[in-house]
Amino acid sequence: MDEIPDTFNDWREARRFRAWELKQKGWKQCDIAEALGVTDAAVSQWMKRVREGGLEALRSRKGGGPKPKISEEELRQLPEFLERGPEAYGFRGDVWTRARVGAVIEEEFGVSYSDTHVGRLLDEIDWSRQKPAERASQRDEDEIEAWQEETWPELKKKPPEKDARSSS
């Protein structure tokens, strides 16, 4: 069969190859399991993998999860859609939120994702998420600034009254 590699992707992979090495030296499966701190069933599965797929079958496998709903090509197209701006998709304001991006993905690709997963997709394409500041539309910034500069310092200066009567 194949040779045991010199380098491993992670410690689990190294442990599987060590199990194979010990098996080749005549060790029993239960002894290998005990020496490596795994179950007999794990060692049995590893040996089955080697019988069916060779030593390469002991390598770490990448991603066993579900297939992506949108392709890499579609994901690369997403920034083009987002550059059109939220208003191009019927949203008010010029801010992209995960929910809005999710709606665009659903409209353009026919795929629905949770807001959390949309955030992961945005990270993948290096697109920063934005969250709108929730403020009243009638807010007067000049008046707020004046209050903070004039009224608030005066309120902070006054010490609490020591001899104030209590109503209790």
CSV table of C-alpha atoms in Angstrom, one decimal:
chain,number,residue,atom,x,y,z
A,1,MET,CA,0.0,0.0,0.0
A,2,ASP,CA,0.9,3.7,0.1
A,3,GLU,CA,3.5,5.2,2.4
A,4,ILE,CA,2.6,7.1,5.5
A,5,PRO,CA,3.1,10.9,4.8
A,6,ASP,CA,5.6,13.0,6.6
A,7,THR,CA,3.2,15.9,7.3
A,8,PHE,CA,-0.4,16.0,8.4
A,9,ASN,CA,-3.2,18.5,8.2
A,10,ASP,CA,-4.1,18.2,11.9
A,11,TRP,CA,-3.5,16.1,15.0
A,12,ARG,CA,-6.6,13.9,14.3
A,13,GLU,CA,-5.2,13.0,10.9
A,14,ALA,CA,-1.9,12.1,12.4
A,15,ARG,CA,-3.7,9.9,15.0
A,16,ARG,CA,-5.4,8.0,12.2
A,17,PHE,CA,-2.1,7.4,10.4
A,18,ARG,CA,-0.5,6.3,13.7
A,19,ALA,CA,-3.4,3.8,14.2
A,20,TRP,CA,-2.6,2.4,10.7
A,21,GLU,CA,1.1,2.2,11.5
A,22,LEU,CA,0.4,0.3,14.8
A,23,LYS,CA,-1.9,-2.1,12.9
A,24,GLN,CA,0.9,-2.8,10.5
A,25,LYS,CA,3.1,-3.7,13.4
A,26,GLY,CA,0.6,-6.4,14.5
A,27,TRP,CA,-1.2,-4.5,17.3
A,28,LYS,CA,-4.8,-5.5,18.1
A,29,GLN,CA,-7.6,-2.9,17.4
A,30,CYS,CA,-8.5,-2.7,21.1
A,31,ASP,CA,-4.8,-2.0,22.0
A,32,ILE,CA,-4.6,0.7,19.3
A,33,ALA,CA,-7.8,2.3,20.6
A,34,GLU,CA,-6.5,2.3,24.2
A,35,ALA,CA,-3.1,3.7,23.2
A,36,LEU,CA,-4.6,6.5,21.1
A,37,GLY,CA,-7.5,7.3,23.5
A,38,VAL,CA,-10.3,6.5,21.1
A,39,THR,CA,-13.0,3.8,20.8
A,40,ASP,CA,-12.5,0.4,19.2
A,41,ALA,CA,-15.2,1.5,16.7
A,42,ALA,CA,-13.2,4.5,15.6
A,43,VAL,CA,-10.2,2.3,14.9
A,44,SER,CA,-12.4,-0.2,13.0
A,45,GLN,CA,-13.8,2.6,10.9
A,46,TRP,CA,-10.3,3.9,10.1
A,47,MET,CA,-9.1,0.4,9.0
A,48,LYS,CA,-12.2,0.0,6.8
A,49,ARG,CA,-11.5,3.4,5.2
A,50,VAL,CA,-8.0,2.2,4.3
A,51,ARG,CA,-9.3,-1.1,2.9
A,52,GLU,CA,-11.8,0.6,0.7
A,53,GLY,CA,-9.9,3.8,-0.3
A,54,GLY,CA,-6.2,3.3,0.5
A,55,LEU,CA,-4.1,5.4,2.9
A,56,GLU,CA,-5.3,8.6,1.3
A,57,ALA,CA,-8.8,7.9,2.9
A,58,LEU,CA,-7.2,8.7,6.3
A,59,ARG,CA,-6.6,12.3,5.2
A,60,SER,CA,-8.9,15.0,6.7
A,61,ARG,CA,-11.9,15.6,4.6
A,62,LYS,CA,-13.1,19.1,3.8
A,63,GLY,CA,-16.6,20.2,4.6
A,64,GLY,CA,-19.2,17.5,5.2
A,65,GLY,CA,-22.0,20.0,5.4
A,66,PRO,CA,-24.7,20.7,2.9
A,67,LYS,CA,-23.9,22.0,-0.6
A,68,PRO,CA,-24.1,25.8,-0.8
A,69,LYS,CA,-27.4,27.1,-2.1
A,70,ILE,CA,-25.7,29.6,-4.4
A,71,SER,CA,-22.6,29.0,-6.4
A,72,GLU,CA,-19.2,30.7,-6.1
A,73,GLU,CA,-20.0,32.5,-9.3
A,74,GLU,CA,-23.3,33.8,-7.9
A,75,LEU,CA,-21.6,34.9,-4.7
A,76,ARG,CA,-19.0,36.8,-6.8
A,77,GLN,CA,-21.9,38.6,-8.5
A,78,LEU,CA,-23.5,39.8,-5.2
A,79,PRO,CA,-21.3,42.9,-4.8
A,80,GLU,CA,-22.5,44.1,-8.2
A,81,PHE,CA,-26.1,43.9,-7.1
A,82,LEU,CA,-25.3,45.6,-3.8
A,83,GLU,CA,-23.5,48.5,-5.5
A,84,ARG,CA,-26.8,49.4,-7.2
A,85,GLY,CA,-27.8,50.6,-3.7
A,86,PRO,CA,-30.8,49.6,-1.5
A,87,GLU,CA,-33.2,52.0,-3.2
A,88,ALA,CA,-32.8,50.0,-6.5
A,89,TYR,CA,-34.5,47.2,-4.6
A,90,GLY,CA,-37.3,49.3,-3.2
A,91,PHE,CA,-35.7,50.0,0.2
A,92,ARG,CA,-35.8,53.5,1.8
A,93,GLY,CA,-32.4,55.0,2.7
A,94,ASP,CA,-28.9,54.1,1.6
A,95,VAL,CA,-28.0,51.5,4.2
A,96,TRP,CA,-27.5,47.7,3.6
A,97,THR,CA,-28.6,45.5,6.5
A,98,ARG,CA,-28.3,41.7,6.6
A,99,ALA,CA,-32.1,41.4,6.2
A,100,ARG,CA,-32.0,43.7,3.1
A,101,VAL,CA,-29.1,41.8,1.6
A,102,GLY,CA,-31.0,38.5,2.2
A,103,ALA,CA,-34.0,39.9,0.3
A,104,VAL,CA,-31.7,40.8,-2.6
A,105,ILE,CA,-30.2,37.3,-2.6
A,106,GLU,CA,-33.7,35.8,-2.6
A,107,GLU,CA,-34.8,38.1,-5.5
A,108,GLU,CA,-31.7,37.6,-7.6
A,109,PHE,CA,-31.0,33.9,-6.9
A,110,GLY,CA,-34.2,32.5,-5.6
A,111,VAL,CA,-32.5,31.4,-2.4
A,112,SER,CA,-33.5,32.2,1.2
A,113,TYR,CA,-30.9,32.6,4.0
A,114,SER,CA,-31.1,33.5,7.7
A,115,ASP,CA,-29.7,37.0,8.6
A,116,THR,CA,-26.8,35.2,10.4
A,117,HIS,CA,-25.8,33.3,7.3
A,118,VAL,CA,-26.2,36.4,5.2
A,119,GLY,CA,-23.6,38.0,7.5
A,120,ARG,CA,-21.2,35.1,6.8
A,121,LEU,CA,-21.7,35.5,3.1
A,122,LEU,CA,-21.0,39.3,3.4
A,123,ASP,CA,-17.8,38.4,5.3
A,124,GLU,CA,-16.8,36.0,2.5
A,125,ILE,CA,-17.1,38.8,-0.1
A,126,ASP,CA,-15.5,41.4,2.2
A,127,TRP,CA,-18.6,43.5,2.3
A,128,SER,CA,-19.1,45.4,5.5
A,129,ARG,CA,-22.5,45.1,7.1
A,130,GLN,CA,-24.2,48.3,8.1
A,131,LYS,CA,-26.8,48.8,10.7
A,132,PRO,CA,-28.9,52.0,10.6
A,133,ALA,CA,-28.9,54.2,13.6
A,134,GLU,CA,-32.4,54.2,15.1
A,135,ARG,CA,-33.1,57.9,15.6
A,136,ALA,CA,-36.1,60.1,15.3
A,137,SER,CA,-36.5,61.7,11.9
A,138,GLN,CA,-37.4,65.0,13.5
A,139,ARG,CA,-34.2,65.1,15.6
A,140,ASP,CA,-32.5,68.5,15.6
A,141,GLU,CA,-28.8,67.9,15.8
A,142,ASP,CA,-27.9,71.7,16.4
A,143,GLU,CA,-30.3,71.9,19.3
A,144,ILE,CA,-28.9,68.7,20.8
A,145,GLU,CA,-25.4,69.9,20.5
A,146,ALA,CA,-26.3,73.3,22.2
A,147,TRP,CA,-28.0,71.5,25.1
A,148,GLN,CA,-24.9,69.2,25.6
A,149,GLU,CA,-22.6,72.2,25.6
A,150,GLU,CA,-24.6,74.6,27.7
A,151,THR,CA,-27.3,72.9,29.8
A,152,TRP,CA,-25.7,69.6,30.6
A,153,PRO,CA,-22.4,71.0,32.1
A,154,GLU,CA,-24.5,73.2,34.4
A,155,LEU,CA,-26.6,70.3,35.6
A,156,LYS,CA,-23.4,68.3,36.3
A,157,LYS,CA,-21.9,71.1,38.4
A,158,LYS,CA,-24.7,71.2,41.0
A,159,PRO,CA,-23.9,68.9,44.0
A,160,PRO,CA,-26.8,67.1,45.6
A,161,GLU,CA,-28.4,69.0,48.4
A,162,LYS,CA,-27.2,67.6,51.7
A,163,ASP,CA,-30.0,69.0,53.9
A,164,ALA,CA,-32.8,68.2,51.6
A,165,ARG,CA,-35.9,67.0,53.3
A,166,SER,CA,-37.1,63.5,52.6
A,167,SER,CA,-40.8,62.7,52.1
A,168,SER,CA,-40.5,59.3,53.8
